[in-house]
Coordinates of C-alpha atoms in Angstrom, one line a residue:
M1 CA 129.4 69.9 94.0
T2 CA 132.8 71.4 94.5
T3 CA 135.9 71.7 92.4
D4 CA 137.5 69.0 94.6
L5 CA 136.1 66.6 92.1
I6 CA 138.2 68.2 89.4
P7 CA 141.9 67.7 90.2
P8 CA 144.4 70.3 88.8
L9 CA 146.5 69.3 85.8
K10 CA 150.2 68.7 86.6
D11 CA 151.2 70.0 83.2
H12 CA 149.8 70.4 79.7
S13 CA 151.6 67.7 77.8
E14 CA 149.6 65.5 75.6
A15 CA 150.3 62.4 77.7
T16 CA 149.0 64.2 80.8
L17 CA 145.9 65.5 79.1
D18 CA 145.1 62.0 77.6
A19 CA 145.4 60.4 81.1
A20 CA 143.3 63.1 82.8
F21 CA 140.5 63.0 80.2
A22 CA 140.5 59.2 80.1
D23 CA 140.1 59.1 83.9
V24 CA 137.1 61.5 83.7
L25 CA 135.5 59.5 80.8
A26 CA 135.8 56.3 82.9
Q27 CA 134.0 58.0 85.8
A28 CA 131.3 59.2 83.4
R29 CA 130.8 55.7 81.9
Q30 CA 130.4 54.2 85.4
A31 CA 127.9 56.9 86.3
A32 CA 125.9 56.4 83.1
A33 CA 125.2 52.8 84.1
A34 CA 123.0 54.0 87.0
P35 CA 119.3 53.8 86.4
D36 CA 118.6 57.5 87.3
K37 CA 119.3 59.2 84.0
E38 CA 118.1 62.5 85.1
A39 CA 120.5 62.5 88.0
F40 CA 123.3 61.6 85.6
R41 CA 122.3 64.5 83.3
L42 CA 122.3 67.0 86.1
D43 CA 125.6 65.8 87.6
W44 CA 127.5 65.9 84.3
L45 CA 125.7 68.3 82.0
G46 CA 124.2 70.8 84.5
R47 CA 124.7 74.4 83.3
K48 CA 125.9 75.8 86.6
Q49 CA 127.5 73.0 88.6
G50 CA 127.8 70.1 86.2
R51 CA 131.1 68.4 85.9
L52 CA 131.7 69.4 82.3
K53 CA 131.2 73.0 83.4
L54 CA 133.7 72.7 86.2
I55 CA 136.2 70.9 83.9
G56 CA 135.9 73.8 81.4
D57 CA 136.5 76.4 84.1
A58 CA 139.4 74.5 85.8
W59 CA 141.2 73.0 82.8
L60 CA 140.3 75.0 79.7
K61 CA 139.8 78.6 80.8
A62 CA 142.8 78.4 83.2
A63 CA 145.2 76.9 80.6
P64 CA 147.9 79.0 78.9
P65 CA 147.1 80.0 75.4
E66 CA 149.4 77.4 73.8
A67 CA 147.6 74.5 75.5
R68 CA 144.0 75.5 74.9
K69 CA 143.7 73.9 71.5
L70 CA 144.8 70.5 72.8
I71 CA 142.5 70.8 75.9
G72 CA 139.6 72.1 73.8
Q73 CA 139.8 69.1 71.4
R74 CA 139.7 66.6 74.2
F75 CA 137.0 68.6 76.0
N76 CA 134.7 68.5 73.0
Q77 CA 135.2 64.7 72.5
L78 CA 134.4 64.2 76.2
K79 CA 131.2 66.2 75.9
E80 CA 130.0 64.2 72.9
Q81 CA 130.7 60.9 74.6
I82 CA 128.8 61.9 77.7
E83 CA 125.9 63.1 75.7
G84 CA 126.0 59.8 73.8
Y85 CA 125.8 57.9 77.1
L86 CA 122.7 59.9 78.0
A87 CA 121.1 59.3 74.6
E88 CA 121.8 55.6 74.7
G89 CA 120.2 55.3 78.1
S90 CA 117.0 57.1 76.9
A91 CA 116.8 55.0 73.8
A92 CA 117.3 51.8 75.8
K93 CA 114.5 52.8 78.2
T94 CA 112.2 53.6 75.2
A95 CA 113.0 50.3 73.5
S96 CA 112.4 48.3 76.6
L97 CA 109.0 49.9 77.1
S98 CA 107.9 49.5 73.5
L99 CA 108.9 45.8 73.6
D100 CA 107.4 45.0 76.9
I101 CA 104.3 43.0 75.8
T102 CA 103.3 42.4 79.5
L103 CA 102.3 46.1 79.9
P104 CA 98.5 46.6 79.8
G105 CA 97.1 48.3 76.7
E106 CA 95.3 51.6 76.6
R107 CA 91.9 51.5 75.2
P108 CA 91.5 54.4 72.8
R109 CA 88.6 56.8 73.4
I110 CA 86.4 56.5 70.4
G111 CA 84.3 59.5 69.8
A112 CA 80.8 59.5 68.3
E113 CA 79.5 61.4 65.3
H114 CA 77.6 64.6 65.9
P115 CA 73.9 64.2 65.3
L116 CA 74.1 66.6 62.4
V117 CA 76.9 64.5 60.8
Q118 CA 75.0 61.3 61.5
T119 CA 71.9 62.6 59.8
M120 CA 73.8 64.1 56.9
N121 CA 75.7 60.8 56.3
E122 CA 72.5 58.8 56.4
V123 CA 70.7 61.1 53.9
V124 CA 73.7 61.0 51.6
A125 CA 73.9 57.2 51.8
V126 CA 70.3 56.9 50.6
F127 CA 71.2 58.7 47.4
Q128 CA 74.5 57.0 47.0
R129 CA 72.7 53.7 46.9
M130 CA 70.6 55.2 44.1
G131 CA 73.8 55.8 42.1
Y132 CA 74.5 59.4 43.1
S133 CA 78.1 60.6 43.6
V134 CA 79.0 63.1 46.3
G135 CA 80.2 66.7 45.5
I136 CA 81.7 69.4 47.7
G137 CA 82.6 73.0 47.1
P138 CA 83.9 76.2 48.9
E139 CA 81.8 77.9 51.6
V140 CA 83.2 81.3 50.4
E141 CA 81.6 81.8 47.0
T142 CA 81.3 84.5 44.3
D143 CA 78.1 86.2 43.6
F144 CA 78.1 84.6 40.1
Y145 CA 78.0 81.0 41.4
N146 CA 75.8 81.7 44.4
F147 CA 73.2 83.8 42.6
E148 CA 73.7 84.9 38.9
S149 CA 74.3 81.4 37.5
L150 CA 71.3 80.1 39.3
N151 CA 69.0 82.6 37.6
F152 CA 69.1 85.2 40.4
P153 CA 69.9 88.3 38.3
P154 CA 70.9 91.6 40.1
N155 CA 68.1 93.2 42.1
H156 CA 65.9 90.1 41.7
P157 CA 63.5 90.1 44.6
A158 CA 64.3 86.4 45.3
R159 CA 67.7 87.5 46.6
D160 CA 66.0 89.1 49.5
T161 CA 64.7 85.7 50.7
Q162 CA 68.3 84.7 51.4
D163 CA 69.8 87.3 53.7
T164 CA 73.4 87.0 52.7
L165 CA 76.5 87.4 54.7
V166 CA 79.0 89.2 52.4
I167 CA 82.8 89.5 52.7
A168 CA 84.1 92.9 53.7
D169 CA 85.8 95.3 51.2
Q170 CA 84.2 93.8 48.0
E171 CA 82.6 97.1 46.7
G172 CA 85.4 97.7 44.2
K173 CA 84.8 94.4 42.3
P174 CA 82.2 93.7 39.7
L175 CA 79.1 92.3 41.3
R176 CA 79.6 88.8 39.9
E177 CA 83.1 88.6 41.4
R178 CA 82.2 89.7 44.9
L179 CA 82.8 87.2 47.6
L180 CA 80.1 86.0 50.1
M181 CA 79.3 83.1 52.4
R182 CA 77.3 80.7 50.3
T183 CA 73.6 80.7 51.2
H184 CA 73.0 77.2 49.7
T185 CA 75.0 74.3 48.3
S186 CA 73.6 74.9 44.8
P187 CA 76.8 76.6 43.5
V188 CA 78.4 73.1 43.6
Q189 CA 75.8 72.0 41.0
I190 CA 77.0 74.7 38.6
R191 CA 80.7 73.9 39.3
T192 CA 80.0 70.2 38.6
M193 CA 78.2 70.8 35.3
E194 CA 81.0 73.2 34.2
Q195 CA 83.5 70.3 34.5
Q196 CA 81.4 67.3 33.7
A197 CA 79.1 66.7 30.7
P198 CA 75.8 64.9 31.1
P199 CA 74.8 62.5 32.6
V200 CA 75.2 64.0 36.0
R201 CA 73.8 62.5 39.3
I202 CA 75.3 64.3 42.3
V203 CA 74.3 64.8 45.9
I204 CA 75.8 67.8 47.8
P205 CA 76.0 67.9 51.6
G206 CA 77.5 71.0 53.3
K207 CA 77.4 74.0 55.6
V208 CA 75.7 77.2 54.5
H209 CA 75.3 80.7 56.0
R210 CA 72.6 83.2 56.2
N211 CA 72.1 86.4 58.2
D212 CA 69.2 84.9 60.3
A213 CA 68.5 85.8 63.9
A214 CA 69.1 82.8 66.1
D215 CA 66.0 81.3 67.7
A216 CA 64.6 77.8 68.4
T217 CA 64.3 77.0 64.7
H218 CA 66.8 79.3 63.0
S219 CA 70.5 79.6 63.0
P220 CA 72.9 81.7 60.9
V221 CA 74.9 78.5 60.2
F222 CA 73.0 75.4 59.1
H223 CA 73.4 72.4 56.8
Q224 CA 71.9 71.3 53.5
V225 CA 71.8 68.3 51.3
E226 CA 71.0 69.1 47.7
G227 CA 70.8 66.9 44.7
L228 CA 71.0 67.2 40.9
C229 CA 70.2 64.8 38.1
V230 CA 70.7 65.7 34.5
D231 CA 70.3 63.5 31.4
T232 CA 68.2 63.0 28.3
N233 CA 64.4 62.6 28.9
I234 CA 64.4 63.4 32.6
T235 CA 60.9 64.3 33.7
F236 CA 59.0 65.5 36.7
S237 CA 57.8 61.9 37.2
D238 CA 61.5 60.9 37.7
L239 CA 61.8 63.6 40.3
K240 CA 58.7 62.4 42.2
G241 CA 59.8 58.7 42.0
T242 CA 63.3 59.6 43.2
L243 CA 62.2 61.6 46.2
G244 CA 59.4 59.2 47.1
H245 CA 61.9 56.3 47.2
A246 CA 64.4 58.4 49.2
M247 CA 61.8 59.4 51.8
K248 CA 60.7 55.8 52.3
A249 CA 64.3 54.7 52.6
F250 CA 65.1 57.3 55.2
F251 CA 61.8 57.5 57.2
G252 CA 60.3 54.1 56.6
S253 CA 58.3 52.3 54.0
S254 CA 54.9 53.7 55.3
V255 CA 55.8 57.3 54.6
K256 CA 53.9 59.1 51.8
T257 CA 54.9 62.2 49.9
R258 CA 52.9 64.9 48.2
F259 CA 53.9 67.9 46.1
F260 CA 52.6 71.4 46.0
P261 CA 53.4 74.2 43.5
S262 CA 56.1 76.6 44.7
F263 CA 58.7 79.0 43.3
F264 CA 62.5 78.8 43.1
P265 CA 64.5 80.9 40.6
F266 CA 66.6 78.0 39.4
T267 CA 63.8 75.5 38.8
E268 CA 60.6 75.6 36.7
P269 CA 58.2 74.1 37.5
S270 CA 59.0 74.0 41.2
A271 CA 57.4 72.2 44.2
D272 CA 57.5 71.9 47.9
V273 CA 57.5 68.4 49.2
Q274 CA 55.6 67.2 52.3
I275 CA 55.8 63.8 54.0
S276 CA 53.2 62.2 56.0
C277 CA 53.8 62.9 59.7
I278 CA 56.3 60.3 61.1
F279 CA 55.0 61.0 64.7
C280 CA 51.3 60.3 64.2
N281 CA 51.4 58.3 60.9
G282 CA 49.4 61.0 59.2
K283 CA 46.5 61.1 61.8
G284 CA 47.3 64.6 63.0
C285 CA 49.2 65.8 66.0
R286 CA 50.8 68.9 67.6
K287 CA 54.0 68.4 65.7
C288 CA 52.4 68.4 62.3
K289 CA 49.9 71.1 63.4
H290 CA 47.1 68.5 63.2
S291 CA 47.5 68.3 59.4
G292 CA 49.0 64.9 59.2
W293 CA 51.8 66.3 56.9
I294 CA 55.2 67.9 57.4
E295 CA 56.9 70.1 54.8
L296 CA 60.4 68.9 54.3
L297 CA 62.1 70.1 51.1
G298 CA 61.9 72.0 47.9
C299 CA 62.5 70.7 44.3
G300 CA 61.9 71.3 40.7
M301 CA 63.0 70.9 37.1
V302 CA 66.2 72.7 36.3
D303 CA 65.4 76.1 34.6
P304 CA 66.9 76.3 31.0
A305 CA 68.5 79.6 32.0
V306 CA 70.7 77.6 34.4
F307 CA 71.9 75.4 31.6
E308 CA 72.6 78.4 29.5
A309 CA 74.8 79.9 32.2
V310 CA 76.7 76.7 32.4
N311 CA 77.2 76.5 28.7
Q312 CA 78.7 80.0 28.7
K313 CA 81.2 79.0 31.3
R314 CA 82.1 75.8 29.4
I315 CA 82.6 77.7 26.2
A316 CA 84.8 80.2 27.9
A317 CA 86.9 77.3 29.3
G318 CA 87.2 75.8 25.8
L319 CA 84.7 73.0 26.4
D320 CA 81.7 71.9 24.4
P321 CA 78.3 73.4 25.3
A322 CA 77.0 70.1 26.4
Y323 CA 73.9 71.4 28.3
D324 CA 71.5 72.2 25.4
P325 CA 68.1 72.6 27.0
K326 CA 66.5 71.2 23.8
K327 CA 68.4 67.9 24.2
I328 CA 68.8 67.4 28.0
S329 CA 66.7 68.1 31.1
G330 CA 67.2 67.6 34.8
F331 CA 65.8 68.1 38.3
A332 CA 67.2 69.4 41.5
F333 CA 66.2 69.2 45.2
G334 CA 67.4 70.5 48.5
M335 CA 66.6 69.8 52.2
G336 CA 67.7 71.1 55.5
V337 CA 69.7 68.6 57.5
D338 CA 69.2 70.4 60.8
R339 CA 65.5 70.2 60.6
I340 CA 65.6 66.5 59.8
A341 CA 67.9 65.8 62.7
M342 CA 65.6 67.7 65.0
M343 CA 62.7 65.6 63.8
K344 CA 64.6 62.4 64.1
Y345 CA 66.0 62.9 67.6
G346 CA 63.2 65.0 69.1
I347 CA 65.3 68.2 69.5
S348 CA 63.2 71.3 70.2
D349 CA 66.0 74.0 69.9
I350 CA 68.4 74.1 67.0
G351 CA 70.9 76.0 69.2
L352 CA 71.6 72.8 71.1
L353 CA 73.2 71.4 67.9
Y354 CA 75.8 74.2 67.9
S355 CA 76.3 74.7 71.6
G356 CA 79.1 72.2 72.0
D357 CA 77.5 71.1 75.3
V358 CA 79.0 67.6 75.9
R359 CA 76.1 66.7 78.2
F360 CA 73.8 67.1 75.2
L361 CA 76.0 65.4 72.7
E362 CA 76.7 62.4 74.9
Q363 CA 73.0 61.3 74.4
F364 CA 73.9 60.4 70.8
A365 CA 77.1 58.5 71.5

């Protein structure tokens, strides 16, 4: 483009300026009617050779000082009108596209739930149908909620069974206030009881962290579903009936359960729960080590010391100590979601669940 497109001004009277700018505006209006809006933008608003740039150089910069105000006012109005033509063209194009019902639609790509999410939702749904609500809590916890309130006093040997990932630079804090990555979802049980008086029926799905070496069956990150039931006259029979029904609902009506004595600091008595092998119907196979049974979860009656820790926190918060072990009782249970998913889908390496390999995940879509 050359300056030949920009004729010189004969004089700087207002009449001459009005006529010159009106002529330029008419040319811009005609050019804006063309379908190629990008060409219009470059021709008129280009930073180096656009017509507005040339008009500014030829008319505004070269004008005597006393005429620059009059030219500047008209120049700014011209620029706004040209930008308006460009905006109107873009808006009209957008509107015509949005209203064109003849255009083919785009089918959205609907993703599929990760097998861990599928499994966790299915387990949670079983307990929701039994009247349990769902609770969630932070993955970064204090030592108090993760250990102390759950009857893991300092230096208790049971702490060693949960190799904990701790947050850096916590040494200056009291032990109960130090931050760590939760090793189980049990802290949500304590947080729920602090805020809610009995009865409580809650199931807690979530991610947990332990300093485990990764292999085919272990991962430093894994998932749990825990449950808590607290009310008057809750017995071990209620626990057995609840878990027996849940296992049948999840694995099928032919599944049997059996309980063996175990130890957990926060329950007493405690038990490990086995289900009859879902692969061989209890006859014995390689997956159940020819025993006919598969160990699946842990459970027990809530230790009175846990209720006492909850009452102390409720009193400190100005609430009534509603968890009197002489009046109420409860049970708790917990299971690993990853292991259940591996059983359900025949997965031999837990690392596949965390690899992000789309080829693997597409099998479950």
